[in-house]
Short mmCIF file of C-alpha atoms in Angstrom, two decimals:
data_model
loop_
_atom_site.label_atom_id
_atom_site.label_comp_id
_atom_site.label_asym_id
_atom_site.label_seq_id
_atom_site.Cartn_x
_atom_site.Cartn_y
_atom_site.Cartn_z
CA UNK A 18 0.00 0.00 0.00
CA UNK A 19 1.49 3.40 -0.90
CA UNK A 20 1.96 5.56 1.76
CA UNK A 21 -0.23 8.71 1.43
CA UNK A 22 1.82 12.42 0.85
CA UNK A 23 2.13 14.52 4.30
CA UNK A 24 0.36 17.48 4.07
CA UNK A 25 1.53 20.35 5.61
CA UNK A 26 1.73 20.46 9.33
CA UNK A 27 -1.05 21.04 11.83
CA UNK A 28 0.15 23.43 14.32
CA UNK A 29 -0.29 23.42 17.93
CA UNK A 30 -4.07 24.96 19.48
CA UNK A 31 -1.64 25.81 22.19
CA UNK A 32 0.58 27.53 19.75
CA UNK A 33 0.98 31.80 19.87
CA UNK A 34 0.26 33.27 16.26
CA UNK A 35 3.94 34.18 14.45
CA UNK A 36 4.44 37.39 12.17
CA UNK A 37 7.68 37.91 10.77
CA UNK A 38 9.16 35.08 12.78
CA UNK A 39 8.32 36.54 16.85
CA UNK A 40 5.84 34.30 18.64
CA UNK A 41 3.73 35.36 21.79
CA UNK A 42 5.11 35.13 25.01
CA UNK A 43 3.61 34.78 28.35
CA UNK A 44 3.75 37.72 30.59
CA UNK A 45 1.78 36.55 33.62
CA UNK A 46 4.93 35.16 35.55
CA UNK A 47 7.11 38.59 35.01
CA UNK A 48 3.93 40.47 36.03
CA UNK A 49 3.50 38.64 39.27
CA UNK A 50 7.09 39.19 40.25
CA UNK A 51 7.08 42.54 39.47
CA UNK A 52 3.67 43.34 41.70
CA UNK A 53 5.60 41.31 44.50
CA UNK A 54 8.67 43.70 43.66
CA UNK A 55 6.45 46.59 43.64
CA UNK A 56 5.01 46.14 46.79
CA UNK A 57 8.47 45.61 48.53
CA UNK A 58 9.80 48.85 46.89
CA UNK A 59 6.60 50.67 48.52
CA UNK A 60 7.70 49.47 51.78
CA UNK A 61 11.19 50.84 51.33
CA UNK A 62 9.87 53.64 49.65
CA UNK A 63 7.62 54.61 52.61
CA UNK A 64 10.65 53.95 54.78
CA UNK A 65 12.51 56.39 52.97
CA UNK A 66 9.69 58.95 53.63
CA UNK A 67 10.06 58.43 57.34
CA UNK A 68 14.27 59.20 57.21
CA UNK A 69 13.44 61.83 55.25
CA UNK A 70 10.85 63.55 57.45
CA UNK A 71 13.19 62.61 60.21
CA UNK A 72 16.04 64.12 59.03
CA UNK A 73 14.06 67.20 58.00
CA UNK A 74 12.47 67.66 61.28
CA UNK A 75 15.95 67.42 62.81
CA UNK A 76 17.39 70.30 60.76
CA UNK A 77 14.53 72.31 61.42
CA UNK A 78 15.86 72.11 65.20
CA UNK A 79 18.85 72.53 64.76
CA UNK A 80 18.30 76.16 62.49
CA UNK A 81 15.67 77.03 65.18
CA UNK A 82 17.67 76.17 68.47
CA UNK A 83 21.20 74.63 67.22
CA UNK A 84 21.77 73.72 71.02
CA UNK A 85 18.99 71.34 71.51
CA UNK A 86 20.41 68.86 68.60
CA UNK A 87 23.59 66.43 70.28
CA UNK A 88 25.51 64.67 68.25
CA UNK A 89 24.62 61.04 69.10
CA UNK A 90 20.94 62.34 67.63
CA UNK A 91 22.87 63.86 64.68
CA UNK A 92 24.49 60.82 63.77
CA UNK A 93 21.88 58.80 64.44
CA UNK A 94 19.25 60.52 61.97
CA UNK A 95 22.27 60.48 59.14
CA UNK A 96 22.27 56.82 59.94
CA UNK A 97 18.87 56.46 59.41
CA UNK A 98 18.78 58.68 56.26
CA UNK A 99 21.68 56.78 54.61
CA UNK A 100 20.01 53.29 55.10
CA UNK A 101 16.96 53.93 54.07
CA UNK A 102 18.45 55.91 50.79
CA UNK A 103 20.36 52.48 50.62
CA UNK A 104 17.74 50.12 50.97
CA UNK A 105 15.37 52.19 48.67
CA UNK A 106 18.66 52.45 45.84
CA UNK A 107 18.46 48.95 45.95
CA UNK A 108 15.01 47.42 46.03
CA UNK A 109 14.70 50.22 42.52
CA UNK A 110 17.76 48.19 41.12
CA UNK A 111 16.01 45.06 41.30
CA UNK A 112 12.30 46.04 40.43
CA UNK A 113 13.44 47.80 37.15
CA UNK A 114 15.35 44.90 36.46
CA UNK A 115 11.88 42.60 36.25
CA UNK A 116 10.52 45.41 34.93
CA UNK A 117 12.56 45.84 31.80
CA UNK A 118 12.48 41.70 31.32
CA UNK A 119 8.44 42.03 31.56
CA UNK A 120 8.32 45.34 29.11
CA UNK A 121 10.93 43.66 26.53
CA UNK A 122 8.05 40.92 26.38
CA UNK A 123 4.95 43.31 26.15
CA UNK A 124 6.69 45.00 23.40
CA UNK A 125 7.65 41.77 21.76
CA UNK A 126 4.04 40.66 21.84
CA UNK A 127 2.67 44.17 20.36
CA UNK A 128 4.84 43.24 17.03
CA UNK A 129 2.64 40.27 16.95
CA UNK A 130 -0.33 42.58 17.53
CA UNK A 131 0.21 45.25 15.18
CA UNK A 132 2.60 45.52 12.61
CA UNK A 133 4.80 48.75 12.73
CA UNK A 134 3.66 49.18 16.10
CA UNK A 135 7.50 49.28 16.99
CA UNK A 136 8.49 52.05 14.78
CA UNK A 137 9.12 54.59 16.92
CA UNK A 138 11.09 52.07 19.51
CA UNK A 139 13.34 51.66 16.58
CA UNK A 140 14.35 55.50 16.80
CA UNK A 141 14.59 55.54 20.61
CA UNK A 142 17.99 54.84 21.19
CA UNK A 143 19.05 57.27 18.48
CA UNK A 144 17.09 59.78 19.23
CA UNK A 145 17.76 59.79 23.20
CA UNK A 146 21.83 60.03 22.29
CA UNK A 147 20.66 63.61 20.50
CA UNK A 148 18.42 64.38 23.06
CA UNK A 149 18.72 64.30 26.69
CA UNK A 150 15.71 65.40 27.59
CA UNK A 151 14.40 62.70 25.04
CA UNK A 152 15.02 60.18 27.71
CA UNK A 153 12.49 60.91 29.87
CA UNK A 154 9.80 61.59 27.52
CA UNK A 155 10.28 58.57 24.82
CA UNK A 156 10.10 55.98 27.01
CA UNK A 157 6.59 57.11 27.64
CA UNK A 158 6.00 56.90 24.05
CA UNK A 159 6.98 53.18 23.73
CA UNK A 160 4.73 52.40 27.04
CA UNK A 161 1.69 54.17 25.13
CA UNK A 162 2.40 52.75 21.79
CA UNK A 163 2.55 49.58 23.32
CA UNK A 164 -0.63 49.71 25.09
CA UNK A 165 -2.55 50.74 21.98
CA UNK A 166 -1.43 47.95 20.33
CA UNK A 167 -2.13 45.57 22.78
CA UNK A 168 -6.31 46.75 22.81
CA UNK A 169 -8.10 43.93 22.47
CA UNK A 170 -10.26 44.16 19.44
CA UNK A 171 -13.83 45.99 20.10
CA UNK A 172 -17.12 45.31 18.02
CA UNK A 173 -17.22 48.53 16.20
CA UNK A 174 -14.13 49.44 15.20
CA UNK A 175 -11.59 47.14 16.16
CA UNK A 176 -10.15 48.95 19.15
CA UNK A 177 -11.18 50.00 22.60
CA UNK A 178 -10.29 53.70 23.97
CA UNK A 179 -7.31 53.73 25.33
CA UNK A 180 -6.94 54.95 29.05
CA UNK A 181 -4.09 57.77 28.64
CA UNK A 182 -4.16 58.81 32.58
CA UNK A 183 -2.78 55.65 33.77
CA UNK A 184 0.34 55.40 31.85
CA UNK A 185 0.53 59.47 31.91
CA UNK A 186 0.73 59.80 35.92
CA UNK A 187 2.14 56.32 35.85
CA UNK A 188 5.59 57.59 34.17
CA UNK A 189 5.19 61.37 35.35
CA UNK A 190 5.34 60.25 39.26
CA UNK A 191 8.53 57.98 38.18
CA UNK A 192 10.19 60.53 36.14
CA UNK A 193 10.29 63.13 38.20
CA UNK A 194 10.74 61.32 41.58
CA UNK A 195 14.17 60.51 39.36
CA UNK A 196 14.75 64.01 39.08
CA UNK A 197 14.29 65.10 42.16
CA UNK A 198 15.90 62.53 43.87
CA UNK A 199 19.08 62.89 41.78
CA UNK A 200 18.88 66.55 42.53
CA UNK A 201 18.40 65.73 46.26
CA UNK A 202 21.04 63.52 46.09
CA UNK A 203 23.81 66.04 44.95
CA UNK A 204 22.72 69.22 46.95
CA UNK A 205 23.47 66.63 49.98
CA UNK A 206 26.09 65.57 48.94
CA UNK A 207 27.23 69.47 48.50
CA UNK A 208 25.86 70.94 51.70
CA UNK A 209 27.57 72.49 54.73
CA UNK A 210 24.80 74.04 56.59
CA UNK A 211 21.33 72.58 58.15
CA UNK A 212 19.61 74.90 55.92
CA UNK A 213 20.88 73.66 52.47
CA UNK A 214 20.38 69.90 54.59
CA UNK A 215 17.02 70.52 55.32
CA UNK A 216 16.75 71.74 50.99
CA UNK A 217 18.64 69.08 49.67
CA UNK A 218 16.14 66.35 51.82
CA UNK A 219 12.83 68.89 50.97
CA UNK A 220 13.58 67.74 47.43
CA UNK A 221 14.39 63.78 48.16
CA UNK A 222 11.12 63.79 50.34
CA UNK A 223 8.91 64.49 47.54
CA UNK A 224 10.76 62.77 45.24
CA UNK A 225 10.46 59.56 47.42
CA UNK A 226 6.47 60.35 48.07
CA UNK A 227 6.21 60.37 44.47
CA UNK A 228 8.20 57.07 44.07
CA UNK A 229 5.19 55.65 46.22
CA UNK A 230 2.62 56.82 44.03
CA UNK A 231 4.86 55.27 40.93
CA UNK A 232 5.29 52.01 42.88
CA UNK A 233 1.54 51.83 43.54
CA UNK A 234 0.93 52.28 39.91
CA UNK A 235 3.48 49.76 38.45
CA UNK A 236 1.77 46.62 39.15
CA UNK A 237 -1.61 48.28 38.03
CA UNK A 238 -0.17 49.34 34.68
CA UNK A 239 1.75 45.22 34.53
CA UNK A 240 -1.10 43.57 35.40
CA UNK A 241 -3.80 45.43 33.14
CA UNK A 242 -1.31 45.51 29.96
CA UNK A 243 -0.66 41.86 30.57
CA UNK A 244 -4.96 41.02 30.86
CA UNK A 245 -5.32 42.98 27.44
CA UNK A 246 -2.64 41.07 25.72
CA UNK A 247 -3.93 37.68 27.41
CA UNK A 248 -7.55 39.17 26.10
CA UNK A 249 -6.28 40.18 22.46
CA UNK A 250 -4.16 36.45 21.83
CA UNK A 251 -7.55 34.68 21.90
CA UNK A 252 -8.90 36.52 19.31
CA UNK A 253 -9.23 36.12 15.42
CA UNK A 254 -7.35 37.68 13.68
CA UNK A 255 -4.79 37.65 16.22
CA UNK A 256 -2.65 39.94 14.16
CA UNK A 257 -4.01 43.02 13.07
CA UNK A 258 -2.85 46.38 12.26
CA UNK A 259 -2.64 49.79 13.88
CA UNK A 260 -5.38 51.94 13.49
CA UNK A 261 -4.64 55.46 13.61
#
């Protein structure tokens, strides 16, 4: 009996949709770690808050009544400060790190999603070595560009509206908690007085309250992104593109 041609293969139901060869990939395991993540960094953020406060509240006495400050309370609020700006420093470290790994695969999956949708990640690095200033705002741009192509497809017109506030306060509250913080940092670093002290930790204390509202928004942001892409693989046409 002759054996009967093989027709092309079946593929898997559990198999992602390809275009141009990039296959989905899951998200939900990056965006649990970085919720966990998140959460921790809120702690140490809010800890921060509290050496900061300290530490302001400690200059403030000392410029009102320089006599009523020892030194065993000096040193210990600088002790306090410097942990906490330690232990904050490093629980950022470790939640961008997830972070990046969970918004390389987002951005991944919106090539699946939309074709193009990409194009302006292409000219990020480029553009950012031109632009400073660029660096703040552009990565923005891929976080929004990468949410619209991640809508799940509506029944009129293929898209759903796409929430600009979240992603908007989202990376305001994280960018400029980064500027202040750096600018915090350095007039500390720089001061000789309990006046410029008190300054210098004004700036870090807001920076760090903003850090909180940026922490509490992360996992929001993760875990919504990651239900519309979870939402959009399951439907037909999986690959779709843009609309404008």
């Amino acid at each position: 009996m002759s054996a009967v041609p093989a027709g092309p293969p079946v593929p898997s139901p559990d198999a992602g949709p390809v275009l141009a060869g990039v296959r989905l990939r899951s998200t939900v395991v990056p965006a649990i770690a970085l919720t966990v993540l998140s959460v921790i960094f809120i702690g140490c953020s809010a800890y921060a808050v509290y050496a900061d406060w300290t530490t302001w509240a400690l200059m403030q006495r000392l410029v009102s009544a320089p006599g009523a400050v020892g030194d065993a309370e000096l040193s210990r609020g600088e002790s306090l400060f410097l942990l906490a700006s330690s232990v904050q420093s490093k629980a950022l470290i470790v939640t961008c790190v997830v972070f990046l790994v969970w918004f390389h695969l987002v951005r991944t999956n919106a090539r699946v999603f939309a074709q193009g949708a990409d194009a302006l990640a292409d000219g990020v690095a480029v553009a950012a070595r031109s632009v400073p200033s660029a660096k703040l705002w552009l990565p923005y741009r891929i976080a929004a560009t990468t949410w619209v192509s991640s809508r799940p497809l509506g029944v009129d017109d293929g898209s759903r509206r796409f929430p600009s506030a979240l992603v908007s306060v989202w990376w305001g509250a994280f960018a400029v908690a980064r500027v202040l913080g750096w600018c915090g940092g350095m007039a500390y670093s720089l001061a000789e007085s309990p006046g410029a002290v008190r300054y210098a930790v004004t700036a870090m204390l807001v920076g760090d309250v903003l850090d909180v509202v940026a922490a509490v928004l992360t996992p929001l942001f993760a875990i919504r992104l990651t239900a519309m892409q979870r939402t959009r693989s399951a439907q037909r046409p999986a690959v779709a593109a843009v609309r404008p």
